[in-house]
PDB file of C-alpha atoms in Angstrom:
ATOM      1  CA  UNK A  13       7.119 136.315 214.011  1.00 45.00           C
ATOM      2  CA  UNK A  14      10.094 135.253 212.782  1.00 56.00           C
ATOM      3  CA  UNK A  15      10.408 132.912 209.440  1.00 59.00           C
ATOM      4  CA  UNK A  16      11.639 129.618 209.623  1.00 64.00           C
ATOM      5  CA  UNK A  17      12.816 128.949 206.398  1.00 79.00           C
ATOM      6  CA  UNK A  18      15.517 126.557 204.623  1.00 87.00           C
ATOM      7  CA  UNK A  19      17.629 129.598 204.176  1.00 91.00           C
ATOM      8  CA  UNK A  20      18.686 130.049 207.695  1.00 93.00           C
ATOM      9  CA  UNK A  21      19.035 126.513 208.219  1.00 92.00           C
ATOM     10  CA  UNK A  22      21.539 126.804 205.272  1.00 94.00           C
ATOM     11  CA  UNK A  23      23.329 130.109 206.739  1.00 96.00           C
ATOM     12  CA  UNK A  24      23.138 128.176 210.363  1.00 96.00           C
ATOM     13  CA  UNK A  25      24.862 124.911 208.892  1.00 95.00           C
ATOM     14  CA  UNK A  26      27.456 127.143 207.179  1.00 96.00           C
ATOM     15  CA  UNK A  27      27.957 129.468 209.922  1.00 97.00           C
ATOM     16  CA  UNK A  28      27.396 128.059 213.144  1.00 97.00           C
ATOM     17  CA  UNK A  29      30.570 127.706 214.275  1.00 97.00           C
ATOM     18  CA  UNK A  30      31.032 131.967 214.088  1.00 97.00           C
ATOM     19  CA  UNK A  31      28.171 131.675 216.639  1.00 97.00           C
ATOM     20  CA  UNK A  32      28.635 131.701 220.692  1.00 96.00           C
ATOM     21  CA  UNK A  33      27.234 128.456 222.601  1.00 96.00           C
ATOM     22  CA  UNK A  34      23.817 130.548 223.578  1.00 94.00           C
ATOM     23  CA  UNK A  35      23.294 131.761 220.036  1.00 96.00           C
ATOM     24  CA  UNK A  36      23.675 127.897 218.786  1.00 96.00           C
ATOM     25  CA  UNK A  37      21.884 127.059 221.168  1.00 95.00           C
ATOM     26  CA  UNK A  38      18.780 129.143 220.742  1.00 96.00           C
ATOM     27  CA  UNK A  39      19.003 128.402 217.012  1.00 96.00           C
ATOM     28  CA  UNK A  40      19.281 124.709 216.979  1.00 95.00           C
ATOM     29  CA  UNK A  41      16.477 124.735 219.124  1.00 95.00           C
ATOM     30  CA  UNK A  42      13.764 127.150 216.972  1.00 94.00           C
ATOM     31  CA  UNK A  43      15.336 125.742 213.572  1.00 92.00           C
ATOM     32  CA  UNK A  44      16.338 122.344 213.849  1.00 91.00           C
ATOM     33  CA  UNK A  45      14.083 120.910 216.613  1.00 92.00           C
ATOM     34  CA  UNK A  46      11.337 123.294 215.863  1.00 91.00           C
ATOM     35  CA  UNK A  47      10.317 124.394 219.161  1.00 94.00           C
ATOM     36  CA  UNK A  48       8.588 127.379 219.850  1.00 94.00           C
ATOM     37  CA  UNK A  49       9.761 130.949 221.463  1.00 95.00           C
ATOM     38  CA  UNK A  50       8.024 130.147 224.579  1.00 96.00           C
ATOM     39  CA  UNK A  51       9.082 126.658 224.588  1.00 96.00           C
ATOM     40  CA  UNK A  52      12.738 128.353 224.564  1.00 96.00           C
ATOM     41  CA  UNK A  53      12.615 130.819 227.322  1.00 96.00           C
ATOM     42  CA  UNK A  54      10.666 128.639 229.327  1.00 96.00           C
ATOM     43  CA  UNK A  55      14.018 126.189 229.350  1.00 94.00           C
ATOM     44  CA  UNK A  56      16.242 128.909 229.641  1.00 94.00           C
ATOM     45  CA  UNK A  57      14.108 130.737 231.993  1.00 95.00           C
ATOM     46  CA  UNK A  58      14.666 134.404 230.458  1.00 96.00           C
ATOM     47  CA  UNK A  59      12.251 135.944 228.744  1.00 97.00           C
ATOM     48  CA  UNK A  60      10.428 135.388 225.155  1.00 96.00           C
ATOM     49  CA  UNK A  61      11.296 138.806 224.050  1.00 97.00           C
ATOM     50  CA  UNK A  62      14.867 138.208 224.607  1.00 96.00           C
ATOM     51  CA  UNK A  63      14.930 134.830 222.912  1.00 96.00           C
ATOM     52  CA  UNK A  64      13.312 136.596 220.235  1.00 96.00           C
ATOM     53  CA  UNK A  65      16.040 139.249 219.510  1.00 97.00           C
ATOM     54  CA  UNK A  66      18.760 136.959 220.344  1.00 96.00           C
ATOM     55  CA  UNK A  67      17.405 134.806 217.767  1.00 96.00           C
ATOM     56  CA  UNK A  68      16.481 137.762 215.440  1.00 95.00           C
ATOM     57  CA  UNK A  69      20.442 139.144 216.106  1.00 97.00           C
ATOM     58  CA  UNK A  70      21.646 136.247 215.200  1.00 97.00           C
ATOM     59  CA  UNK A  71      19.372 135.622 211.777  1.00 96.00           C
ATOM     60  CA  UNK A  72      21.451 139.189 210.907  1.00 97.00           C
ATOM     61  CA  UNK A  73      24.855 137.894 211.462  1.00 97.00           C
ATOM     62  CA  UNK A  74      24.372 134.840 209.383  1.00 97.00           C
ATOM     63  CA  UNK A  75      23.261 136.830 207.038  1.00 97.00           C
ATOM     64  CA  UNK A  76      26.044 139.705 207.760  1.00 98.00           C
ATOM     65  CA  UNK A  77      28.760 136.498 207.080  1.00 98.00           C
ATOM     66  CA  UNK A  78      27.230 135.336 204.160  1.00 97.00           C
ATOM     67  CA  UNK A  79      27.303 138.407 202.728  1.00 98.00           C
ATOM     68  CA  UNK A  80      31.028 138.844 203.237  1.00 97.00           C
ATOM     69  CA  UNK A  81      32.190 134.997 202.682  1.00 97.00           C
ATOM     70  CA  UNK A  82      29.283 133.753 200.363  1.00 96.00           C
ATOM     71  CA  UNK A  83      29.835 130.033 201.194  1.00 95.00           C
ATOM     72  CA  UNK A  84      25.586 129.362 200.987  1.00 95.00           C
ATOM     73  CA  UNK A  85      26.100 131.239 197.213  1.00 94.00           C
ATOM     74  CA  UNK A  86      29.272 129.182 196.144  1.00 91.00           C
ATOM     75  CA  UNK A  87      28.081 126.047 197.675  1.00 91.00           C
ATOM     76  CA  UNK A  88      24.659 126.710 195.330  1.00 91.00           C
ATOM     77  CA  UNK A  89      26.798 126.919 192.700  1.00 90.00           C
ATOM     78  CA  UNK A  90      28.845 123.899 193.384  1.00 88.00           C
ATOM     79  CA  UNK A  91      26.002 121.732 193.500  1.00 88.00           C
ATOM     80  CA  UNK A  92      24.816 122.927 190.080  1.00 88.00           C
ATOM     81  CA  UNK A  93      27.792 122.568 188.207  1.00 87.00           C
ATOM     82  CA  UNK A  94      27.762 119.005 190.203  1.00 84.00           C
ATOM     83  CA  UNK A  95      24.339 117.723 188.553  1.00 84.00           C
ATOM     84  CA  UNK A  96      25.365 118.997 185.369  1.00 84.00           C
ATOM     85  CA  UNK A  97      28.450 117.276 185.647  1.00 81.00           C
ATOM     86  CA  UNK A  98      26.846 113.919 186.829  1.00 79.00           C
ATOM     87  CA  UNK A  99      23.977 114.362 184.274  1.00 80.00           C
ATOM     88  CA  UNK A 100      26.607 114.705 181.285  1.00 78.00           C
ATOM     89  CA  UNK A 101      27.899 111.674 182.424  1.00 76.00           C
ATOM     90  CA  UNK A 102      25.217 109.284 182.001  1.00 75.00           C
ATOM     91  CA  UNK A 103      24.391 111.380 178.615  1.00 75.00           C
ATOM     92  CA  UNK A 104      28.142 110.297 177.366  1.00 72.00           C
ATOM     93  CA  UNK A 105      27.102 106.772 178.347  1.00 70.00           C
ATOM     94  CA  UNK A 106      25.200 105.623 174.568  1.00 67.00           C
ATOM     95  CA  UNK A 107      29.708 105.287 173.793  1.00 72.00           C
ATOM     96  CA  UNK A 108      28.590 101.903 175.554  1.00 73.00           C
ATOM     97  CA  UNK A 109      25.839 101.103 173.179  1.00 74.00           C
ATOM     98  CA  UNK A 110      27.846 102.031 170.389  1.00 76.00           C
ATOM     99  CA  UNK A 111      30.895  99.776 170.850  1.00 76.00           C
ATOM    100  CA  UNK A 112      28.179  96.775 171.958  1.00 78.00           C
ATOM    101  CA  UNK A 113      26.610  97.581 168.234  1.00 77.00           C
ATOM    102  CA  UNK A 114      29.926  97.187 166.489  1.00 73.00           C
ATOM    103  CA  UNK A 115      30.540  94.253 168.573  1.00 76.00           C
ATOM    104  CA  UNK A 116      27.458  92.621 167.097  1.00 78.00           C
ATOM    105  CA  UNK A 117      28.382  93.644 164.046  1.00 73.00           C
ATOM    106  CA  UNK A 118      31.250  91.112 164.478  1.00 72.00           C
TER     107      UNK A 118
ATOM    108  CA  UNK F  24      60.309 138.174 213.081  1.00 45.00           C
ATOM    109  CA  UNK F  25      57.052 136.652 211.599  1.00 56.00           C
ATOM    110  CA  UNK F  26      57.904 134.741 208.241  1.00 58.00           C
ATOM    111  CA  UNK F  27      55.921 135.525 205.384  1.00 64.00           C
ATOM    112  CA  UNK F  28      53.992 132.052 204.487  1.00 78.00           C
ATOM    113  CA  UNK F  29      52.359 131.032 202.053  1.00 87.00           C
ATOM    114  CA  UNK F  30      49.674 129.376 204.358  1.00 91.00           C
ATOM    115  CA  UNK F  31      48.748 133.062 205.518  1.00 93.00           C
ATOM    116  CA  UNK F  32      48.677 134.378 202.168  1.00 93.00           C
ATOM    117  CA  UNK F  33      46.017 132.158 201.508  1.00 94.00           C
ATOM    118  CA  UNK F  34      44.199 132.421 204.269  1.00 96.00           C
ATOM    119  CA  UNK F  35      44.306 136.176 204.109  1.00 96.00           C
ATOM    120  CA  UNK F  36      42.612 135.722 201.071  1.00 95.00           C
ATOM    121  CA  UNK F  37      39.531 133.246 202.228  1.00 96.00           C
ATOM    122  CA  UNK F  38      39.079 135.864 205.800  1.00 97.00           C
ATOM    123  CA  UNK F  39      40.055 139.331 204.651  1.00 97.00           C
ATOM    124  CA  UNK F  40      36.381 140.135 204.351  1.00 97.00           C
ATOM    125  CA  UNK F  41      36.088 139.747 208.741  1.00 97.00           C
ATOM    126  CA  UNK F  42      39.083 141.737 209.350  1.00 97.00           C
ATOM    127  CA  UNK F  43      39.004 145.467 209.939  1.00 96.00           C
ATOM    128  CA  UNK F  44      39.958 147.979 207.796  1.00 96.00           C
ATOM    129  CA  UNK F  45      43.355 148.529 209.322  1.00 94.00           C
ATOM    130  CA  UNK F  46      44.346 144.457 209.906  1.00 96.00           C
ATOM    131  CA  UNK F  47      43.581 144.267 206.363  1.00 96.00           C
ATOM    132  CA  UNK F  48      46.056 147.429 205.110  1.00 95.00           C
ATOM    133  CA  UNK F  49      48.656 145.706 207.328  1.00 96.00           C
ATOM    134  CA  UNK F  50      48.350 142.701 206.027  1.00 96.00           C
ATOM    135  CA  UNK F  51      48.442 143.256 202.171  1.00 95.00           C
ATOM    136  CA  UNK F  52      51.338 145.538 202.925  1.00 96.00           C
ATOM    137  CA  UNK F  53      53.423 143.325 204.806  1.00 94.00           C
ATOM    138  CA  UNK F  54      51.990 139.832 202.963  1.00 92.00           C
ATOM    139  CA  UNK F  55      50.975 141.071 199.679  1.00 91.00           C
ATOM    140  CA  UNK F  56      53.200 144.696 198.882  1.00 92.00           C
ATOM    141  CA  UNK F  57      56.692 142.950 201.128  1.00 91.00           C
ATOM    142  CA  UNK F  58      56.477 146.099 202.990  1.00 94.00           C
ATOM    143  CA  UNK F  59      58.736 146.134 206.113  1.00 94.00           C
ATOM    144  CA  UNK F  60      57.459 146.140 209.720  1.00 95.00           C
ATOM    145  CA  UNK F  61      59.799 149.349 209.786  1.00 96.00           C
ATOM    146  CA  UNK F  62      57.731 150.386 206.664  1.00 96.00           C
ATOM    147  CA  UNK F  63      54.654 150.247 207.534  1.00 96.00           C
ATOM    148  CA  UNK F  64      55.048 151.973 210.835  1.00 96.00           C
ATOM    149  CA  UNK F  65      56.344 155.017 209.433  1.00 96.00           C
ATOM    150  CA  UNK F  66      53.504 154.734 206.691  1.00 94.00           C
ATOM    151  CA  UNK F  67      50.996 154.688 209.432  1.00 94.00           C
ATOM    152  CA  UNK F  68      53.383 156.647 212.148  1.00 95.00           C
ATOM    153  CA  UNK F  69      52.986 154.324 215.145  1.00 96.00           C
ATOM    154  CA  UNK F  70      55.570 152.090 216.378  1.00 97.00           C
ATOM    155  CA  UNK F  71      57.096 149.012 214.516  1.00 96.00           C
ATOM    156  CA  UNK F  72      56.331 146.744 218.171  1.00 97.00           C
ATOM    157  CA  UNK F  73      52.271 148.192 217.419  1.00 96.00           C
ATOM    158  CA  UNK F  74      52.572 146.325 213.312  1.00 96.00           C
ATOM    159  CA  UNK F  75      54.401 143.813 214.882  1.00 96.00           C
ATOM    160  CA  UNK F  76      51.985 142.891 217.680  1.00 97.00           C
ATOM    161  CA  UNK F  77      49.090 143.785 215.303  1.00 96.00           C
ATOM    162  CA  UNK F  78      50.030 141.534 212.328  1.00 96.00           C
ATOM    163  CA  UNK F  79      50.686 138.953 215.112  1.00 96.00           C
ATOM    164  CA  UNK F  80      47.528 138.793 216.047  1.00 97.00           C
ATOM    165  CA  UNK F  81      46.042 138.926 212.897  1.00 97.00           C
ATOM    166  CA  UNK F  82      47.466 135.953 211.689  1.00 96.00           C
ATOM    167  CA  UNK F  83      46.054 134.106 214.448  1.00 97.00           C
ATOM    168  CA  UNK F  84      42.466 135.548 214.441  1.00 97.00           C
ATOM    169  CA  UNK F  85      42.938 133.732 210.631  1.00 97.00           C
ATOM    170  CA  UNK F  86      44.087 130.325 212.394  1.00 97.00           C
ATOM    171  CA  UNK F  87      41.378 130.605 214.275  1.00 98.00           C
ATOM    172  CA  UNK F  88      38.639 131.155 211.909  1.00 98.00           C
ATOM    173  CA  UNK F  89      40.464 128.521 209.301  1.00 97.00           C
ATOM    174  CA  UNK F  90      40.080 126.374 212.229  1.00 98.00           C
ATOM    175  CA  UNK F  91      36.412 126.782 212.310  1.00 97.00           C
ATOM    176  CA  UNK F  92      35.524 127.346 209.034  1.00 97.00           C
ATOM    177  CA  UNK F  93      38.052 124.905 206.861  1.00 96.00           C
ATOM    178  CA  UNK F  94      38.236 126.995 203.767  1.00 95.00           C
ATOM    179  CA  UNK F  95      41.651 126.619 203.145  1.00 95.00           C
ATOM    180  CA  UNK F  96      41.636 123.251 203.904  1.00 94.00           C
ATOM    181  CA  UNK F  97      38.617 122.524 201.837  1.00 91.00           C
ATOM    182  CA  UNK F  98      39.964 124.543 199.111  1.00 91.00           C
ATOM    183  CA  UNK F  99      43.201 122.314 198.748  1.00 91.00           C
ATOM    184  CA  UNK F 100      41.085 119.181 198.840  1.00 90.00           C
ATOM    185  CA  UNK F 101      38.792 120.547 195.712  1.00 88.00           C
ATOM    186  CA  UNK F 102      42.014 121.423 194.007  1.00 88.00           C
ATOM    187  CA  UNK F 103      43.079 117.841 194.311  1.00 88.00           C
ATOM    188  CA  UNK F 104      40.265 116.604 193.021  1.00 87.00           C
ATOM    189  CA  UNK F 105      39.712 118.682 189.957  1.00 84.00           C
ATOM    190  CA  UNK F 106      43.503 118.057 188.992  1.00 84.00           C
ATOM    191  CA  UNK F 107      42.819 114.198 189.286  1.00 84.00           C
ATOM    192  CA  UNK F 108      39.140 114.673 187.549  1.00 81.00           C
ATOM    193  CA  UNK F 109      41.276 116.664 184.670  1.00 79.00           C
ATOM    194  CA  UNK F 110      43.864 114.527 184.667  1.00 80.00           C
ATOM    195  CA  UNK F 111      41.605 111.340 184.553  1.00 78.00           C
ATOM    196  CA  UNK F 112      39.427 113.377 181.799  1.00 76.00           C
ATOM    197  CA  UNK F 113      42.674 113.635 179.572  1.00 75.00           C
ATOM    198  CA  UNK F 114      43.623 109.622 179.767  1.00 75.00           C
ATOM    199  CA  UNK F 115      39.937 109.037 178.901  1.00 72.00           C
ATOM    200  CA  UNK F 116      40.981 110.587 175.640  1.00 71.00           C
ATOM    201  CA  UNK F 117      42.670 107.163 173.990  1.00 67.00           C
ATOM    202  CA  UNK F 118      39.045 106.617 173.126  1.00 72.00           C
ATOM    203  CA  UNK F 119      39.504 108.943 169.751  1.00 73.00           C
ATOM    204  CA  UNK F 120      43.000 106.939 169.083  1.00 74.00           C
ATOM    205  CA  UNK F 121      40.972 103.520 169.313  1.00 76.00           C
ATOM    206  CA  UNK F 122      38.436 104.982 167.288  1.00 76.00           C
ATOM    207  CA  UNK F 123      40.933 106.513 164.605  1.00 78.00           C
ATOM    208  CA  UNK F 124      42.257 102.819 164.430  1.00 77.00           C
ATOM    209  CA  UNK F 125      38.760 101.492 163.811  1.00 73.00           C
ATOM    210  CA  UNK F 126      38.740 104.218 161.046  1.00 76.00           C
ATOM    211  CA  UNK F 127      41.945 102.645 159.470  1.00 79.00           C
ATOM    212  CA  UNK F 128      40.347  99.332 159.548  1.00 73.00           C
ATOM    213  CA  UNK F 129      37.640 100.369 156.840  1.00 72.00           C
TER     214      UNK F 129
END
């Protein structure tokens, strides 16, 4: 079986618009609404086995892109540096308190 | 004749990784090296109209994956902010002056 995980959704959401119509299609619907394989080929009336590799195929090419562009890794990154940033923000915040303590000092 | 751009430059450098082998030596020679069109096709010994056509097409298989993807686009924005976020990060900086005034006050 294949592994839904938060990965692919990330690769999808990065990627998706590499993808042909069927591929997003079949994705959207195992990933994002969670259906099943044989919820899948019973609405596109082919076979699970083929929604299965398509599926499978396409899980590759995400990851094929992703190793060639990287925007999941960078994006990771980004979002670090972006809490650190925002964290070492409120940290330089007590420059408030300081000037309200010389103000009472007044 | 195709005009050397900027815009492609940059782009070139955000999609080179899903071009071929050859797009890619055409490309740096003619975007990156200012190799002729005449140039390279004695380099590679085909004809000038097969770099022409092929460089041509390049650039728009990079169009087309800018317009999917926005890196370029999303690259500029980032830049913005970072120079305003820098910039903004510098005027910040009277703080020390106020405080080397308090400091003359003692």
């Amino acid at each position: 079986m294949l592994e839904k995980t938060t990965r692919v959704n990330f690769l999808f959401d990065f990627y998706q618009s590499l993808l042909t119509p069927k591929q997003r299609n079949y994705m959207e619907l195992y990933f994002l609404e969670d259906y099943s394989l044989g919820e899948i080929s019973e609405t596109f009336d082919v076979s699970r086995q083929a929604v299965y590799d398509n599926i499978r195929r396409t899980e590759m090419m995400l990851e094929e892109y992703e190793k060639k562009l990287l925007l999941y890794y960078k994006f990771s990154k980004r979002q670090k540096l972006l809490e650190m940033m925002s964290q070492s923000l409120e940290e330089s915040d007590p420059f408030r308190s300081y000037i309200d303590e010389l103000r009472e000092l007044e």
